[in-house]
Rosetta silent file (secondary structure, phi, psi, omega in degrees, C-alpha in Angstrom):
SEQUENCE: XXXXXXXXXXXXXXXXXXXXXXXXXXXXXXXXXXXXXXXXXXXXXXXXXXXXXXXXXXXXXXXXXXXXXXXXXXXXXXXXXXXXXXXXXXXXXXXXXXXXXXXXXXXXXXXXXXXXXXXXXXXXXXXXXXXXXXXXXXXXXXXXXXXXXXXXXXXXXXXXXXXXXXXXXXXXXXXXXXXXXXXXXXXXXXXXXXXXXXXXXXXXXXXXXXXXXXXXXXXXXXXXXXXXXXXXXXXXXXXXXXXXXXXXXXXXXXXXXXXXXXXXXXXXXXX
SCORE:     score description
SCORE:     0.000 S_00000001
   1 L     0.000  138.386  179.347   80.650  -75.213  136.200 S_00000001
   2 E   -84.451  131.339  172.834   77.906  -76.807  134.120 S_00000001
   3 E  -108.556  112.635 -176.880   76.322  -74.701  131.382 S_00000001
   4 E  -124.824  129.874 -179.087   72.925  -76.183  130.526 S_00000001
   5 E  -137.491  158.234  176.887   70.443  -74.659  128.084 S_00000001
   6 E  -149.304  162.741  179.665   67.287  -75.753  126.314 S_00000001
   7 E  -145.117  143.669  174.818   64.826  -74.602  123.664 S_00000001
   8 L   -74.454  150.212  179.125   61.319  -75.566  122.714 S_00000001
   9 L   -76.384  176.950  170.158   60.894  -77.067  119.227 S_00000001
  10 L   -50.325  141.651 -174.595   58.906  -75.635  116.349 S_00000001
  11 H   -55.911  -30.551  179.747   55.273  -75.308  117.447 S_00000001
  12 H   -67.996  -19.295 -179.932   54.203  -78.032  115.013 S_00000001
  13 H   -97.306   -7.800 -171.221   56.407  -80.471  116.930 S_00000001
  14 L   -54.211  -37.171  179.030   55.309  -79.418  120.424 S_00000001
  15 L   -69.331  -13.103 -170.656   52.956  -82.401  121.040 S_00000001
  16 L  -120.366  -26.943  179.400   55.762  -84.813  120.210 S_00000001
  17 E  -119.260  119.453 -176.530   59.094  -83.177  121.147 S_00000001
  18 E   -71.888  -45.597 -179.199   59.404  -81.813  124.675 S_00000001
  19 E  -171.655  162.784  164.883   62.590  -79.816  124.153 S_00000001
  20 E  -104.295  145.922 -177.968   66.032  -79.622  122.655 S_00000001
  21 E  -135.746  160.407  177.308   68.885  -79.387  125.128 S_00000001
  22 E  -147.301  141.412  177.637   72.600  -78.615  125.237 S_00000001
  23 E  -144.243  145.348  175.297   75.154  -78.960  127.979 S_00000001
  24 E  -133.379  128.713  177.312   78.837  -78.227  128.509 S_00000001
  25 E  -134.001  111.886 -177.716   80.798  -79.345  131.528 S_00000001
  26 L   -73.750  -24.060 -177.816   84.523  -78.531  131.607 S_00000001
  27 L  -143.773   70.244 -176.396   85.136  -80.637  134.699 S_00000001
  28 L   -71.917  155.731  172.549   82.383  -83.241  135.130 S_00000001
  29 L   -64.137  156.871 -178.010   82.324  -85.708  138.032 S_00000001
  30 L   -56.984  -34.971 -178.933   83.692  -89.141  137.111 S_00000001
  31 E  -134.700  133.123  172.941   80.194  -90.629  137.179 S_00000001
  32 E  -121.282  151.795 -175.348   76.779  -89.054  136.632 S_00000001
  33 E  -118.953  134.979  172.311   73.430  -90.774  137.051 S_00000001
  34 E  -111.606  147.918 -177.264   70.260  -90.471  134.991 S_00000001
  35 L  -117.543  131.674 -179.633   66.849  -91.585  136.235 S_00000001
  36 L   -65.310  143.886 -179.943   64.108  -92.853  133.876 S_00000001
  37 L  -131.623   14.123  177.108   61.033  -90.645  133.585 S_00000001
  38 L    84.204   14.580  179.010   58.866  -92.444  131.014 S_00000001
  39 L  -134.091  148.980 -179.276   60.140  -90.456  128.018 S_00000001
  40 L   -99.812  167.893  177.733   62.706  -91.238  125.334 S_00000001
  41 E  -157.198  172.417  174.392   65.434  -89.084  123.839 S_00000001
  42 E  -130.880  131.445 -172.251   68.305  -88.936  121.405 S_00000001
  43 E  -124.829  143.207  176.502   71.743  -87.707  122.518 S_00000001
  44 E  -129.199  124.423  176.834   74.895  -86.621  120.694 S_00000001
  45 E   -97.256  101.941 -175.240   78.230  -86.182  122.470 S_00000001
  46 E   -81.924  -16.389  179.737   80.036  -83.580  120.357 S_00000001
  47 E  -150.504  138.360  176.035   83.038  -83.411  122.667 S_00000001
  48 E    98.503  162.867  177.504   84.559  -85.774  125.184 S_00000001
  49 E  -104.955  125.848 -176.531   84.626  -89.487  125.842 S_00000001
  50 E  -128.289  132.978  179.171   81.558  -90.945  127.531 S_00000001
  51 E  -120.122  123.499  174.683   81.006  -94.520  128.671 S_00000001
  52 E   -87.585  124.770 -178.208   77.563  -95.845  129.568 S_00000001
  53 L   -57.620  126.214 -179.957   77.851  -98.440  132.314 S_00000001
  54 L    85.146   -5.604 -178.207   77.029 -101.846  130.852 S_00000001
  55 L  -117.628  -48.992 -176.977   77.003 -100.501  127.274 S_00000001
  56 E   118.174 -168.155 -178.002   80.431  -99.059  126.480 S_00000001
  57 E   -67.566  136.792 -176.351   81.653  -95.894  124.803 S_00000001
  58 E  -124.423  130.899  172.553   78.875  -93.795  123.283 S_00000001
  59 L  -101.909  -41.388  174.785   79.129  -91.112  120.593 S_00000001
  60 E  -154.717  148.780 -176.202   75.410  -90.805  119.952 S_00000001
  61 E  -157.391  159.548  166.998   72.469  -92.897  121.097 S_00000001
  62 E   -94.197  118.890  177.354   68.756  -93.413  121.406 S_00000001
  63 E   -85.824  100.290 -178.530   67.900  -93.413  125.091 S_00000001
  64 L   -75.342  169.823  176.177   65.177  -96.038  125.242 S_00000001
  65 L   -62.072  147.755  179.377   62.607  -96.440  127.975 S_00000001
  66 L  -151.928  167.275  175.750   63.936  -97.994  131.159 S_00000001
  67 L  -125.419   18.312 -179.682   62.937  -98.704  134.747 S_00000001
  68 L  -144.688  148.487 -179.958   66.415  -98.457  136.205 S_00000001
  69 L   -59.765  158.597  174.852   69.018  -95.732  136.538 S_00000001
  70 E  -125.233  125.145  175.009   71.934  -95.380  134.118 S_00000001
  71 E   -93.216  133.972 -177.239   75.424  -94.408  135.279 S_00000001
  72 E  -119.174  122.758 -176.718   77.492  -92.426  132.779 S_00000001
  73 E  -101.486  128.309 -177.670   81.284  -92.322  133.130 S_00000001
  74 E  -117.980  153.648  177.682   83.096  -89.358  131.633 S_00000001
  75 E  -131.347   99.407 -178.711   86.708  -88.628  130.821 S_00000001
  76 E    86.794 -174.202 -176.999   87.433  -84.915  130.465 S_00000001
  77 E   -60.360  148.457 -176.727   85.186  -82.083  129.305 S_00000001
  78 E  -129.673  136.565  166.981   81.814  -83.013  127.784 S_00000001
  79 E  -123.104  125.168  178.778   79.514  -81.337  125.290 S_00000001
  80 E  -125.956  142.472  173.119   76.107  -82.945  124.778 S_00000001
  81 E  -139.458  146.571 -177.791   73.206  -81.907  122.568 S_00000001
  82 E  -171.592 -178.182  178.268   69.955  -83.748  122.033 S_00000001
  83 E  -124.221  136.337 -179.459   66.198  -83.967  121.730 S_00000001
  84 E  -114.624  118.602 -174.785   63.844  -85.051  124.487 S_00000001
  85 E   -86.573  158.464  167.975   60.522  -86.497  123.282 S_00000001
  86 L   -73.943  166.417 -178.562   57.126  -86.420  124.930 S_00000001
  87 L   -56.224  -40.730 -174.888   55.814  -89.757  126.166 S_00000001
  88 L   -90.490   -9.058 -165.983   53.606  -90.182  123.118 S_00000001
  89 L   -86.953  -32.240 -168.580   55.890  -88.502  120.595 S_00000001
  90 H   -60.110  -33.760 -172.916   58.927  -90.674  119.912 S_00000001
  91 H   -63.888  -20.251 -179.209   57.127  -93.337  117.874 S_00000001
  92 H   -71.836  -17.127 -171.386   56.433  -90.844  115.073 S_00000001
  93 H  -109.952    1.073  179.976   60.124  -90.501  114.266 S_00000001
  94 L  -123.925  137.373 -179.187   61.267  -94.130  114.185 S_00000001
  95 L   -91.316   46.486 -176.990   60.363  -96.723  111.575 S_00000001
  96 L  -163.665  154.767  177.014   60.255  -99.512  114.140 S_00000001
  97 L   -64.864  138.251 -173.242   58.367 -100.446  117.328 S_00000001
  98 H   -73.051  -18.276 -178.293   59.843  -98.606  120.301 S_00000001
  99 H   -69.058  -10.362  174.837   59.862 -101.614  122.618 S_00000001
 100 H   -70.267  -17.502  178.071   62.993 -102.867  120.822 S_00000001
 101 H   -95.375   -0.093 -176.862   64.801 -100.048  122.692 S_00000001
 102 L   -60.740  128.574 -179.296   63.383 -101.030  126.089 S_00000001
 103 L    65.463   24.971  179.304   66.148 -101.185  128.716 S_00000001
 104 L  -135.607  143.485  161.740   68.733 -100.152  126.115 S_00000001
 105 E  -104.703  109.700 -168.646   70.740  -97.100  125.160 S_00000001
 106 E  -104.052  125.488  176.893   71.251  -97.913  121.485 S_00000001
 107 E   -61.682  138.744  179.279   74.000  -96.393  119.374 S_00000001
 108 H   -60.075  -32.457 -179.995   72.622  -94.645  116.291 S_00000001
 109 H   -66.930  -15.187 -176.705   75.144  -96.548  114.181 S_00000001
 110 H   -95.448   -0.578  176.298   73.493  -99.803  115.296 S_00000001
 111 L  -106.855  150.716 -177.536   70.027  -99.046  113.898 S_00000001
 112 L   -89.091   79.042 -176.764   69.150  -99.398  110.237 S_00000001
 113 L  -148.969  101.208 -177.406   68.126  -95.798  109.585 S_00000001
 114 H   -64.650  -30.520  179.770   70.023  -93.709  107.042 S_00000001
 115 H   -62.966  -44.687  178.960   68.173  -90.571  108.125 S_00000001
 116 H   -69.897  -29.830  175.910   69.504  -90.739  111.662 S_00000001
 117 H   -64.861  -41.672  177.593   72.980  -91.499  110.312 S_00000001
 118 H   -68.563  -37.394  177.818   72.853  -88.266  108.292 S_00000001
 119 H   -60.767  -44.118  179.090   71.467  -86.408  111.303 S_00000001
 120 H   -58.973  -44.373 -178.958   74.416  -87.558  113.413 S_00000001
 121 H   -62.727  -43.890 -179.693   76.878  -86.341  110.793 S_00000001
 122 H   -64.709  -41.979 -178.429   75.218  -82.919  110.531 S_00000001
 123 H   -65.433  -41.764 -178.153   75.027  -82.466  114.302 S_00000001
 124 H   -67.443  -28.672 -178.201   78.670  -83.387  114.813 S_00000001
 125 H   -93.106   -8.217 -176.868   79.792  -80.914  112.128 S_00000001
 126 L   -63.809  145.115 -176.763   77.516  -78.037  113.212 S_00000001
 127 L   -70.441  -25.716 -179.780   79.375  -74.909  114.418 S_00000001
 128 L  -160.284  173.405 -174.211   77.330  -74.561  117.626 S_00000001
 129 H   -69.029  -28.456  179.259   74.349  -75.965  119.537 S_00000001
 130 H   -65.564  -38.029  175.108   71.875  -73.410  118.132 S_00000001
 131 H   -66.290  -38.157  175.847   72.557  -74.703  114.642 S_00000001
 132 H   -57.416  -45.251 -179.466   72.083  -78.234  116.007 S_00000001
 133 H   -62.372  -39.024  176.601   68.642  -77.254  117.284 S_00000001
 134 H   -64.833  -38.023  176.652   67.710  -75.860  113.858 S_00000001
 135 H   -62.898  -41.050  177.224   68.893  -79.121  112.301 S_00000001
 136 H   -59.673  -47.740 -179.789   66.641  -81.023  114.731 S_00000001
 137 H   -55.265  -48.947 -178.963   63.625  -78.916  113.737 S_00000001
 138 H   -60.702  -44.864 -177.238   64.213  -79.599  110.036 S_00000001
 139 H   -65.269  -49.755 -175.038   64.763  -83.319  110.585 S_00000001
 140 H   -72.932  -31.761  174.951   61.778  -83.964  112.858 S_00000001
 141 H   -65.480  -39.424  177.564   59.387  -81.821  110.796 S_00000001
 142 H   -65.465  -42.239  177.317   60.330  -83.819  107.716 S_00000001
 143 H   -63.062  -41.724 -179.146   59.792  -87.089  109.614 S_00000001
 144 H   -63.368  -37.629 -176.207   56.470  -85.854  110.941 S_00000001
 145 H   -65.666  -24.348 -178.714   55.272  -84.908  107.453 S_00000001
 146 L  -119.113   18.125  177.476   55.635  -88.484  106.204 S_00000001
 147 L   -76.261  140.743  177.359   54.800  -90.469  109.309 S_00000001
 148 L   -93.993   69.741 -173.319   52.062  -93.057  108.933 S_00000001
 149 L   -76.150  138.638  175.366   50.452  -92.206  112.227 S_00000001
 150 L   -91.155   93.773 -171.844   47.526  -94.230  113.497 S_00000001
 151 H   -61.071  -38.062 -178.266   45.382  -91.334  114.732 S_00000001
 152 H   -64.858  -49.525 -179.855   42.806  -93.553  116.452 S_00000001
 153 H   -67.290  -31.235  175.653   45.341  -95.497  118.490 S_00000001
 154 H   -61.831  -45.751  178.906   47.209  -92.287  119.269 S_00000001
 155 H   -64.599  -37.833  178.832   44.050  -90.798  120.783 S_00000001
 156 H   -61.268  -45.480 -179.470   43.426  -94.017  122.712 S_00000001
 157 H   -69.948  -35.194  176.490   46.869  -93.928  124.274 S_00000001
 158 H   -61.552  -39.593  177.110   46.588  -90.209  125.012 S_00000001
 159 H   -64.314  -44.154 -179.335   43.377  -90.945  126.948 S_00000001
 160 H   -64.470  -41.490  179.657   45.056  -93.764  128.861 S_00000001
 161 H   -64.555  -42.731  178.562   48.090  -91.596  129.681 S_00000001
 162 H   -62.751  -38.906  178.483   45.904  -88.736  130.905 S_00000001
 163 H   -64.410  -44.051  179.718   43.975  -91.199  133.057 S_00000001
 164 H   -65.785  -41.631  178.851   47.188  -92.616  134.540 S_00000001
 165 H   -67.489  -28.506 -178.473   48.673  -89.201  135.246 S_00000001
 166 H   -62.978  -38.655  177.993   45.422  -88.136  136.875 S_00000001
 167 L  -154.620   76.855 -177.842   45.819  -90.609  139.731 S_00000001
 168 L   -64.106  -17.227 -177.901   48.852  -92.898  139.376 S_00000001
 169 L   -74.034  -23.664 -176.418   48.347  -94.204  142.912 S_00000001
 170 L  -116.761  -11.464 -177.751   45.105  -95.984  142.013 S_00000001
 171 L   -74.169  137.748  170.906   45.390  -96.644  138.277 S_00000001
 172 L  -124.912  172.385 -173.813   46.074 -100.192  137.105 S_00000001
 173 H   -62.994  -40.124 -179.503   46.618 -101.602  133.622 S_00000001
 174 H   -62.554  -41.003  178.317   43.065 -102.951  133.290 S_00000001
 175 H   -64.267  -43.252 -179.799   41.606  -99.527  134.149 S_00000001
 176 H   -64.918  -39.200  177.690   43.899  -97.791  131.645 S_00000001
 177 H   -63.301  -41.524  177.779   42.978 -100.330  128.943 S_00000001
 178 H   -62.484  -40.182  178.578   39.297  -99.704  129.609 S_00000001
 179 H   -63.016  -31.953  178.929   39.856  -95.957  129.312 S_00000001
 180 L   -86.299   -0.296 -178.745   41.478  -96.604  125.910 S_00000001
 181 L    59.898   43.920  179.946   38.540  -98.829  124.845 S_00000001
 182 L  -133.636  156.237  170.904   40.856 -101.784  124.291 S_00000001
 183 L   -67.757  156.572 -179.188   41.239 -105.255  125.700 S_00000001
 184 H   -60.618  -40.023 -179.823   44.042 -105.549  128.237 S_00000001
 185 H   -63.702  -46.824 -179.920   46.037 -107.795  125.896 S_00000001
 186 H   -65.560  -40.515 -179.801   45.705 -105.406  122.928 S_00000001
 187 H   -62.668  -45.044  178.568   46.449 -102.407  125.140 S_00000001
 188 H   -57.467  -44.489 -178.594   49.639 -103.998  126.498 S_00000001
 189 H   -67.503  -46.770 -177.934   50.900 -104.692  122.982 S_00000001
 190 H   -64.894  -43.968 -179.285   49.981 -101.277  121.577 S_00000001
 191 H   -61.409  -46.111 -178.862   51.374  -99.367  124.559 S_00000001
 192 H   -61.733  -40.607 -177.535   54.685 -101.243  124.443 S_00000001
 193 H   -72.191  -38.199 -173.294   55.117 -100.645  120.712 S_00000001
 194 H   -96.074  -24.292  179.620   54.177  -96.944  120.701 S_00000001
 195 H  -103.231  -33.004  173.016   55.441  -95.802  124.131 S_00000001
 196 L   110.210   -0.127  176.294   58.409  -98.137  124.453 S_00000001
 197 L  -155.970  159.672  179.073   57.759 -100.095  127.649 S_00000001
 198 L   -63.132  146.740 -178.672   54.937 -102.197  129.153 S_00000001
 199 H   -60.799  -31.729  177.855   52.176 -100.134  130.789 S_00000001
 200 H   -60.894  -40.580  179.564   52.737 -101.851  134.142 S_00000001
 201 H   -72.019  -34.939  177.193   56.310 -100.546  134.185 S_00000001
 202 H   -62.538  -41.199  178.014   55.188  -97.083  133.099 S_00000001
 203 H   -64.583  -33.886  174.818   52.818  -96.936  136.063 S_00000001
 204 H   -60.286  -42.952  179.426   55.735  -97.870  138.342 S_00000001
 205 H   -65.495  -39.061  177.203   57.623  -94.843  137.037 S_00000001
 206 H   -60.669  -43.609  179.419   54.601  -92.588  137.626 S_00000001
 207 H   -65.246  -39.461  178.623   54.396  -93.780  141.238 S_00000001
 208 H   -60.277  -48.806 -177.390   58.144  -93.280  141.685 S_00000001
 209 H   -71.181  -27.552  173.034   58.060  -89.686  140.444 S_00000001
 210 H   -65.181  -42.231  177.392   54.951  -89.020  142.504 S_00000001
 211 H   -64.919  -40.479 -179.981   56.873  -90.167  145.579 S_00000001
 212 H   -64.491  -40.801  176.344   59.873  -88.041  144.600 S_00000001
 213 H   -60.723  -42.585  178.779   57.676  -84.949  144.235 S_00000001
 214 H   -63.450  -40.179  177.656   56.236  -85.586  147.682 S_00000001
 215 H   -60.823  -44.938 -178.309   59.725  -85.970  149.113 S_00000001
 216 H   -68.718  -45.104 -172.822   60.830  -82.686  147.570 S_00000001
 217 H   -73.456  -34.501 -173.010   57.691  -80.698  148.338 S_00000001
 218 H  -106.756   -8.947  175.759   57.129  -81.810  151.902 S_00000001
 219 L    51.423   43.777  177.047   60.735  -82.473  153.007 S_00000001
 220 L   -67.587  138.578  179.565   59.705  -85.531  155.029 S_00000001
 221 L  -142.658   15.139  176.369   62.614  -86.933  157.014 S_00000001
 222 L  -118.369  161.387 -179.240   61.132  -89.264  159.628 S_00000001
 223 H   -58.989  -41.508  179.845   60.044  -92.877  159.363 S_00000001
 224 H   -62.753  -43.062 -179.126   56.425  -91.919  159.927 S_00000001
 225 H   -65.724  -40.819  177.873   56.535  -89.293  157.201 S_00000001
 226 H   -63.765  -33.831  176.106   58.111  -91.691  154.713 S_00000001
 227 H   -64.811  -40.007  176.279   55.329  -94.148  155.462 S_00000001
 228 H   -61.655  -41.622  177.707   52.797  -91.462  154.616 S_00000001
 229 H   -61.660  -40.322  179.017   54.590  -90.875  151.322 S_00000001
 230 H   -57.421  -46.003  179.970   54.432  -94.599  150.596 S_00000001
 231 H   -65.957  -41.479  179.851   50.649  -94.580  150.977 S_00000001
 232 H   -66.944  -20.885 -177.282   50.298  -91.398  148.911 S_00000001
 233 L   -96.302    4.937  175.424   52.380  -93.003  146.157 S_00000001
 234 L    95.892   13.603  176.379   50.182  -96.058  145.787 S_00000001
 235 L  -110.668  159.166 -178.180   52.005  -98.524  148.067 S_00000001
 236 L   -73.623  -35.939 -176.187   50.715 -100.155  151.207 S_00000001
 237 L  -161.834  175.251 -177.037   53.685  -99.240  153.369 S_00000001
 238 H   -60.333  -40.632  179.374   57.313  -98.127  153.420 S_00000001
 239 H   -57.983  -23.549  176.292   58.784 -101.653  152.971 S_00000001
 240 H   -83.544  -30.638 -174.916   57.062 -101.742  149.557 S_00000001
 241 H   -80.858  -46.970 -174.640   58.191  -98.237  148.558 S_00000001
 242 H   -57.514  -46.793  178.299   61.855  -98.184  149.571 S_00000001
 243 H   -61.960  -35.475  179.369   62.927 -101.205  147.432 S_00000001
 244 H   -67.827  -42.666  177.412   61.104  -99.735  144.417 S_00000001
 245 H   -62.339  -42.608 -179.249   62.783  -96.359  144.854 S_00000001
 246 H   -67.048  -38.057 -179.869   66.158  -98.047  145.252 S_00000001
 247 H   -64.356  -41.034 -176.639   65.631 -100.254  142.178 S_00000001
 248 H   -77.934  -40.832 -173.605   64.756  -97.286  139.948 S_00000001
 249 H  -105.575  -17.517 -174.094   67.228  -94.734  141.323 S_00000001
 250 L    78.171   10.892 -175.590   69.871  -96.846  143.077 S_00000001
 251 L  -132.606  154.631  171.153   69.285  -94.776  146.216 S_00000001
 252 L   -73.697  164.517  178.019   67.256  -94.981  149.411 S_00000001
 253 H   -53.260  -43.860 -178.956   64.410  -92.416  149.802 S_00000001
 254 H   -69.177  -39.076  176.850   66.571  -90.200  152.043 S_00000001
 255 H   -64.836  -39.005  179.681   69.576  -90.497  149.743 S_00000001
 256 H   -64.608  -42.688  178.529   67.383  -89.647  146.756 S_00000001
 257 H   -62.229  -43.291  179.998   66.018  -86.547  148.468 S_00000001
 258 H   -64.188  -40.415 -177.195   69.528  -85.404  149.342 S_00000001
 259 H   -70.842  -27.111 -173.420   70.790  -86.013  145.802 S_00000001
 260 H  -112.928    8.557 -173.913   67.925  -84.139  144.143 S_00000001
 261 L   -66.731  -25.332  177.997   67.159  -81.352  146.630 S_00000001
 262 L  -106.378   19.127 -174.667   68.872  -78.742  144.444 S_00000001
 263 L   -87.392  107.604  173.079   67.659  -80.267  141.182 S_00000001
 264 L  -112.151   31.410 -174.271   65.833  -77.716  139.031 S_00000001
 265 L   -68.237  118.492  179.441   66.545  -79.657  135.867 S_00000001
 266 L   -69.708  -21.702  177.363   63.842  -78.959  133.222 S_00000001
 267 L   -71.108  -44.334  172.213   64.656  -82.225  131.481 S_00000001
 268 L    94.734    7.767 -179.712   63.818  -84.168  134.609 S_00000001
 269 L  -127.322    1.932  179.129   66.105  -87.170  134.377 S_00000001
 270 E   -93.910  151.906  174.159   69.523  -86.062  135.560 S_00000001
 271 L  -113.093    0.000    0.000   70.847  -86.452  139.113 S_00000001
């Protein structure tokens, strides 16, 4: 049985850190799948051997933005603890543009950041996950206190994100750039550096999760109903929607609904 728990961060971190999480699985399936949701995270495997498909064995990593599922292969019991950032939050805690992590799960040992190296050591030696969460609070509050945040560009991106979330079926990159009062070229560069992926790909993820919500909420199971979902999700028809869903999740719409019908995961990216 999986034991999964989470906690909100210190209130001062709430706009930037969505939650801290912990999980223990004494008998995990051989392979588990994660689905991108437009947010980054940092994960520490305190127990067990875990292999990320296409990456190799992982002890701790930065889960960068992606537009495709990640399969995780486990061997024996697993304990994981980590931090899940808000869409706009991760850039405050890294001294590098986030688009270098795009389509990558990057081992902490492979980035040039002594602070994260010390964080990994403390987390691995902590007596339990609650102490890990306290360590996260201390670490991220210290990072926040000395971040050189560009408040103007942060507000611009927050406006663009709110606009995109408001109606992902009709929003395009030019509209989002206009909402941020930036040229499309400048907006693309800024968004990629501070959010971690191009805005066009982020909008694809919004449409995907909009379609998934419709699948879950309305339990459509006929061809006609799936076509309606396609239109509601910003596509012209089902032939445009199904390949996109399969590319992001590795599953057909019906397979995705079946796999996630009992999913009450507060993190939002596990299958």
